[in-house]
Coordinates of C-alpha atoms in Angstrom, one line a residue:
X1 CA 0.0 0.0 0.0
X2 CA 1.2 3.5 -0.8
X3 CA 1.4 5.7 2.3
X4 CA -1.3 8.3 2.5
X5 CA -0.2 11.7 1.3
X6 CA 3.1 10.5 -0.1
X7 CA 4.0 12.0 -3.4
X8 CA 4.9 9.2 -5.9
X9 CA 8.0 9.2 -8.0
X10 CA 8.5 8.1 -11.5
X11 CA 11.9 7.3 -13.0
X12 CA 12.0 8.4 -16.7
X13 CA 14.7 6.9 -18.9
X14 CA 15.3 9.2 -21.7
X15 CA 15.6 13.0 -21.9
X16 CA 14.2 13.6 -25.3
X17 CA 10.8 15.1 -26.1
X18 CA 9.1 11.8 -25.0
X19 CA 10.8 11.8 -21.6
X20 CA 10.3 15.5 -21.0
X21 CA 6.6 15.4 -22.1
X22 CA 6.0 12.5 -19.8
X23 CA 7.6 14.4 -16.9
X24 CA 5.2 17.3 -17.5
X25 CA 2.2 15.0 -17.6
X26 CA 3.1 13.2 -14.4
X27 CA 3.9 16.4 -12.6
X28 CA 0.3 17.6 -13.4
X29 CA -0.9 14.3 -12.0
X30 CA 0.9 15.0 -8.8
X31 CA 4.0 12.8 -9.3
X32 CA 7.7 13.7 -8.8
X33 CA 10.1 13.0 -11.7
X34 CA 13.8 12.2 -12.1
X35 CA 15.2 12.3 -15.1
X36 CA 10.6 16.4 -58.6
X37 CA 11.3 15.2 -62.3
X38 CA 15.0 14.4 -62.3
X39 CA 15.5 14.5 -66.0
X40 CA 13.6 17.6 -67.0
X41 CA 14.1 19.5 -63.7
X42 CA 10.4 20.6 -63.7
X43 CA 7.9 20.3 -60.9
X44 CA 4.2 19.6 -60.9
X45 CA 1.6 19.5 -58.2
X46 CA 0.3 15.9 -57.6
X47 CA -1.9 16.6 -54.6
X48 CA -2.6 19.7 -52.4
X49 CA -4.4 20.1 -49.1
X50 CA -5.4 23.6 -48.3
X51 CA -6.9 22.9 -45.0
X52 CA -4.2 20.8 -43.3
X53 CA -3.9 22.0 -39.7
X54 CA -0.2 21.4 -39.1
X55 CA 2.5 23.2 -37.2
X56 CA 6.3 22.6 -37.7
X57 CA 9.0 23.3 -35.1
X58 CA 12.7 22.7 -34.9
X59 CA 13.3 19.7 -32.6
X60 CA 15.9 21.7 -30.5
X61 CA 13.5 24.6 -30.0
X62 CA 10.6 22.4 -28.9
X63 CA 12.9 20.4 -26.6
X64 CA 14.3 23.6 -25.1
X65 CA 10.8 25.0 -24.3
X66 CA 9.7 21.8 -22.6
X67 CA 12.9 21.3 -20.7
X68 CA 13.1 24.8 -19.4
X69 CA 9.5 24.6 -18.1
X70 CA 10.3 21.6 -15.8
X71 CA 10.7 22.3 -12.1
X72 CA 14.4 22.3 -11.1
X73 CA 15.2 19.8 -8.6
X74 CA 10.3 4.3 -6.2
X75 CA 9.0 1.1 -6.1
X76 CA 11.3 0.6 -9.0
X77 CA 15.0 0.4 -8.3
X78 CA 17.2 1.4 -11.2
X79 CA 20.9 1.0 -11.2
X80 CA 22.6 3.6 -13.4
X81 CA 26.2 4.3 -14.2
X82 CA 27.5 7.8 -13.9
X83 CA 29.5 8.2 -17.1
X84 CA 31.9 10.8 -15.7
X85 CA 33.0 8.8 -12.7
X86 CA 32.0 5.2 -13.5
X87 CA 30.0 5.1 -10.2
X88 CA 26.9 2.8 -10.0
X89 CA 24.0 4.5 -8.3
X90 CA 20.5 3.4 -7.4
X91 CA 17.4 5.4 -8.3
X92 CA 14.2 4.5 -6.6
X93 CA 10.7 5.2 -7.9
X94 CA 7.2 3.8 -8.2
X95 CA 7.1 3.8 -12.0
X96 CA 9.7 3.4 -14.7
X97 CA 8.9 5.2 -17.9
X98 CA 10.9 3.9 -20.9
X99 CA 11.3 6.9 -23.1
X100 CA 14.6 5.8 -24.4
X101 CA 13.9 5.8 -28.1
X102 CA 13.4 3.3 -30.9
X103 CA 16.6 1.4 -29.7
X104 CA 15.2 1.2 -26.2
X105 CA 17.4 -0.9 -23.9
X106 CA 14.5 -1.2 -21.4
X107 CA 12.2 -2.6 -24.0
X108 CA 14.9 -5.1 -25.0
X109 CA 15.0 -6.4 -21.4
X110 CA 11.2 -7.3 -21.6
X111 CA 11.2 -8.2 -25.3
X112 CA 14.6 -9.8 -26.0
X113 CA 13.5 -11.2 -29.4
X114 CA 12.3 -7.8 -30.6
X115 CA 13.8 -6.5 -33.8
X116 CA 13.5 -3.2 -35.6
X117 CA 12.4 -3.4 -39.3
X118 CA 14.7 -1.5 -41.7
X119 CA 12.6 0.5 -44.2
X120 CA 14.8 0.0 -47.2
X121 CA 16.0 3.6 -47.2
X122 CA 17.9 6.3 -45.3
X123 CA 17.4 10.0 -45.1
X124 CA 19.8 12.9 -45.6
X125 CA 18.8 15.7 -43.3
X126 CA 19.8 19.3 -42.7
X127 CA 18.7 22.7 -41.5
X128 CA 19.8 25.8 -43.3
X129 CA 19.8 28.9 -41.2
X130 CA 19.2 31.8 -43.6
X131 CA 18.8 34.6 -41.0
X132 CA 22.0 36.3 -42.3
X133 CA 21.5 35.4 -46.0
X134 CA 17.8 36.2 -46.4
X135 CA 18.4 38.2 -49.6
X136 CA 20.9 35.8 -51.1
X137 CA 20.4 34.2 -54.5
X138 CA 19.9 30.8 -52.8
X139 CA 17.0 32.0 -50.6
X140 CA 15.3 34.2 -53.3
X141 CA 15.6 31.2 -55.7
X142 CA 14.1 28.6 -53.3
X143 CA 11.2 30.9 -52.3
X144 CA 10.4 31.5 -56.0
X145 CA 10.6 27.7 -56.7
X146 CA 8.5 26.9 -53.6
X147 CA 6.3 30.0 -53.2
X148 CA 4.3 28.7 -50.2
X149 CA 7.3 28.1 -48.0
X150 CA 6.4 29.3 -44.5
X151 CA 2.8 28.2 -45.0
X152 CA 3.1 24.6 -45.9
X153 CA 5.1 21.4 -46.1
X154 CA 6.4 20.5 -49.5
X155 CA 6.8 16.8 -50.4
X156 CA 8.7 16.5 -53.6
X157 CA 8.6 13.2 -55.5
X158 CA 11.1 12.1 -58.1
X159 CA 11.9 8.7 -59.6
X160 CA 12.4 6.2 -56.7
X161 CA 12.9 8.9 -54.1
X162 CA 11.3 11.9 -52.4
X163 CA 12.2 14.9 -50.3
X164 CA 10.6 17.1 -47.7
X165 CA 11.1 20.9 -47.4
X166 CA 9.5 23.4 -45.0
X167 CA 10.3 26.6 -43.2
X168 CA 10.8 26.7 -39.4
X169 CA 10.6 29.6 -37.1
X170 CA 13.6 32.0 -36.8
X171 CA 14.4 31.8 -40.5
X172 CA 15.4 28.2 -40.9
X173 CA 14.7 25.7 -43.7
X174 CA 14.4 22.1 -42.8
X175 CA 14.9 19.4 -45.5
X176 CA 15.0 15.7 -45.8
X177 CA 16.0 13.5 -48.8
X178 CA 15.1 9.8 -48.7
X179 CA 17.5 7.5 -50.6
X180 CA 16.9 3.8 -51.2
X181 CA 19.9 1.8 -50.1
X182 CA 20.9 -1.5 -48.3
X183 CA 20.7 -1.5 -44.5
X184 CA 23.7 0.3 -42.9
X185 CA 25.6 -0.9 -39.9
X186 CA 24.1 0.8 -36.9
X187 CA 26.6 1.5 -34.1
X188 CA 25.7 2.5 -30.6
X189 CA 22.3 3.7 -29.6
X190 CA 21.5 6.2 -32.3
X191 CA 19.9 5.9 -35.7
X192 CA 21.6 9.0 -36.9
X193 CA 25.3 9.4 -37.9
X194 CA 27.7 12.1 -38.8
X195 CA 29.1 11.8 -42.3
X196 CA 32.4 12.3 -44.0
X197 CA 33.3 15.1 -46.4
X198 CA 33.4 12.6 -49.3
X199 CA 29.9 11.4 -48.5
X200 CA 28.6 14.9 -48.4
X201 CA 30.3 15.8 -51.7
X202 CA 28.8 12.7 -53.4
X203 CA 25.3 13.6 -52.0
X204 CA 25.7 17.1 -53.5
X205 CA 26.5 15.6 -56.9
X206 CA 23.5 13.3 -56.8
X207 CA 21.2 16.1 -55.6
X208 CA 22.2 18.1 -58.8
X209 CA 21.1 15.1 -60.9
X210 CA 17.8 14.5 -59.1
X211 CA 16.4 17.8 -57.8
X212 CA 15.8 21.2 -59.3
X213 CA 18.8 23.6 -59.0
X214 CA 17.2 25.7 -56.3
X215 CA 16.7 22.7 -53.9
X216 CA 20.1 21.2 -54.7
X217 CA 21.7 24.6 -53.8
X218 CA 19.9 24.7 -50.4
X219 CA 21.3 21.2 -49.7
X220 CA 24.8 22.3 -50.8
X221 CA 24.8 25.3 -48.5
X222 CA 23.6 23.5 -45.4
X223 CA 26.2 23.0 -42.8
X224 CA 26.7 19.6 -41.3
X225 CA 24.0 17.5 -42.9
X226 CA 23.7 14.0 -41.5
X227 CA 22.2 10.6 -42.2
X228 CA 19.1 9.2 -40.5
X229 CA 18.6 5.4 -40.8
X230 CA 14.8 4.8 -41.1
X231 CA 13.4 2.0 -39.0
X232 CA 10.0 1.1 -37.6
X233 CA 8.6 -2.1 -36.1
X234 CA 5.5 -4.2 -36.2
X235 CA 3.1 -2.9 -33.5
X236 CA 3.7 -4.3 -30.1
X237 CA 1.1 -6.3 -28.3
X238 CA 1.8 -4.8 -24.9
X239 CA 3.3 -1.4 -23.9
X240 CA 3.6 -2.0 -20.2
X241 CA 4.9 -4.7 -17.9
X242 CA 4.2 -4.5 -14.1
X243 CA 5.2 -0.9 -13.3
X244 CA 7.3 -0.3 -16.4
X245 CA 5.6 1.5 -19.3
X246 CA 6.8 2.4 -22.8
X247 CA 6.2 5.8 -24.4
X248 CA 7.2 7.5 -27.6
X249 CA 9.5 5.6 -30.0
X250 CA 10.2 3.0 -27.3
X251 CA 6.5 2.0 -27.6
X252 CA 6.0 2.5 -31.4
X253 CA 9.1 3.0 -33.6
X254 CA 7.8 4.6 -36.7
X255 CA 8.9 6.0 -40.1
X256 CA 8.4 9.7 -40.3
X257 CA 6.0 9.9 -43.3
X258 CA 2.7 10.8 -41.7
X259 CA 4.3 12.9 -39.9
X260 CA 3.2 12.0 -36.4
X261 CA 6.2 11.0 -34.4
X262 CA 6.3 14.0 -32.1
X263 CA 2.5 14.2 -32.0
X264 CA 2.4 10.5 -30.9
X265 CA 5.0 11.2 -28.2
X266 CA 3.1 14.1 -26.7
X267 CA -0.2 12.3 -26.8
X268 CA 1.4 9.2 -25.1
X269 CA 2.5 11.5 -22.3
X270 CA -0.8 13.3 -22.0
X271 CA -2.9 10.1 -21.9
X272 CA -0.5 8.4 -19.4
X273 CA -0.7 11.4 -17.1
X274 CA -4.5 11.6 -17.3
X275 CA -4.9 7.8 -16.6
X276 CA -2.6 8.0 -13.6
X277 CA -4.4 11.0 -12.3
X278 CA -7.8 9.3 -12.8
X279 CA -6.9 6.0 -11.1
X280 CA -4.7 7.3 -8.3
X281 CA -1.7 5.8 -6.6
X282 CA -3.5 2.7 -5.4
X283 CA -4.5 1.5 -8.9
X284 CA -1.4 2.1 -11.0
X285 CA -1.9 -1.2 -12.9
X286 CA -5.4 0.0 -13.9
X287 CA -4.0 3.3 -15.1
X288 CA -1.4 1.6 -17.2
X289 CA -4.0 -0.8 -18.6
X290 CA -6.2 2.1 -19.7
X291 CA -3.2 3.9 -21.2
X292 CA -2.5 0.8 -23.3
X293 CA -6.2 0.4 -24.2
X294 CA -6.4 4.0 -25.5
X295 CA -3.0 4.4 -27.2
X296 CA -2.1 1.0 -28.7
X297 CA -4.8 0.8 -31.3
X298 CA -4.1 4.4 -32.4
X299 CA -0.4 4.3 -32.7
X300 CA -0.4 0.8 -34.3
X301 CA -2.5 2.0 -37.2
X302 CA -0.5 5.2 -37.6
X303 CA 2.8 3.2 -37.7
X304 CA 1.5 1.0 -40.4
X305 CA 0.1 3.9 -42.5
X306 CA 3.5 5.7 -42.2
X307 CA 5.2 2.5 -43.4
X308 CA 2.8 2.2 -46.4
X309 CA 3.2 5.9 -47.3
X310 CA 7.0 5.7 -47.3
X311 CA 7.0 2.7 -49.6
X312 CA 4.6 4.5 -52.0
X313 CA 6.8 7.6 -52.2
X314 CA 10.0 5.6 -52.6
X315 CA 8.4 3.4 -55.4
X316 CA 9.0 0.3 -53.3
X317 CA 7.0 -2.9 -53.7
X318 CA 3.6 -3.2 -51.9
X319 CA 1.5 -6.4 -52.0
X320 CA -1.7 -4.6 -53.1
X321 CA -0.6 -2.1 -55.8
X322 CA 2.0 -1.4 -58.5
X323 CA 4.9 1.0 -57.6
X324 CA 3.8 4.6 -57.6
X325 CA 5.1 6.7 -60.6
X326 CA 4.6 10.4 -60.1
X327 CA 4.8 11.1 -63.8
X328 CA 1.9 8.8 -64.7
X329 CA -0.1 8.7 -61.5
X330 CA -3.9 9.0 -61.7
X331 CA -5.7 11.6 -59.5
X332 CA -7.0 8.8 -57.2
X333 CA -3.4 7.6 -56.7
X334 CA -2.2 11.1 -55.8
X335 CA -5.0 11.4 -53.2
X336 CA -3.2 8.6 -51.3
X337 CA -0.4 11.0 -50.6
X338 CA -2.4 13.3 -48.4
X339 CA -1.5 13.5 -44.8
X340 CA -5.1 13.5 -43.6
X341 CA -5.4 9.9 -44.7
X342 CA -3.5 9.0 -41.5
X343 CA -5.7 7.0 -39.1
X344 CA -7.0 9.1 -36.2
X345 CA -5.7 12.2 -38.0
X346 CA -7.7 14.7 -35.9
X347 CA -6.4 13.6 -32.5

């Protein structure tokens, strides 16, 4: 039995947006926390959604806002190693939240046979800060080629590949370019990697062959682009075990094509917090069961839709349709590309 009036503690593994969002939700529930046509270089509109209610933010900006808003300051017993000293310490809490990403080590403990599914492609990614080059030829050119920048997300399809381009706050352009390739060797606990100068130079050369000059130039002028290995997994059957619960990418690794990853993370945290607040300290298992009941059907369908959409845009094989060709696609085929087709789009 939990002592009357005792404030419960959650141990949150992971300091990304999933972990910080969960910390906010549990604090509100009264808990403490520790923790394009490549040949002709012409573009055409395949599908357009004027009423898409979507907001884009730079990951670092959103993370900073959430982190700075946390208060400064089990039973689950966690042993952790302090990297600076090598000391092993114990952290005690009533709930362990696994918010440690798609390569979650906590999930691996409960699901040792679990494997991520490689999508068949990686993504070059970069953010161009144009705050000091707003009147440059590059920025004038990209805004002429993509006139709705700042008001929409552009998804550009070429043969066997696609890119994403949109403007962030504070005069930044975010871009991604998905490239079909064999599965790379993933080292450590990250699905992103820094790249060599030779790799970047080769990427620039390929971009000039595939994309219109304005987009290729943005890619070329972006400092420190990096590679993101794209993985997801088949939906899990359970997302909690005893008083250990998965949130974010630990619960539902997904490809980014819907795009719902951050949305799913924040909703996981919100629902978990509301369920714990509703059931109280004495019925933590009931709270986790309700969290799973609410979130698992939603995130499972969204993961599978993101997987399907990525394969359509990359012209990869699907069992129920021919590969998508942007140059010969019918109107009904193009409607499949709309983000609002995502299951549970409005939540």
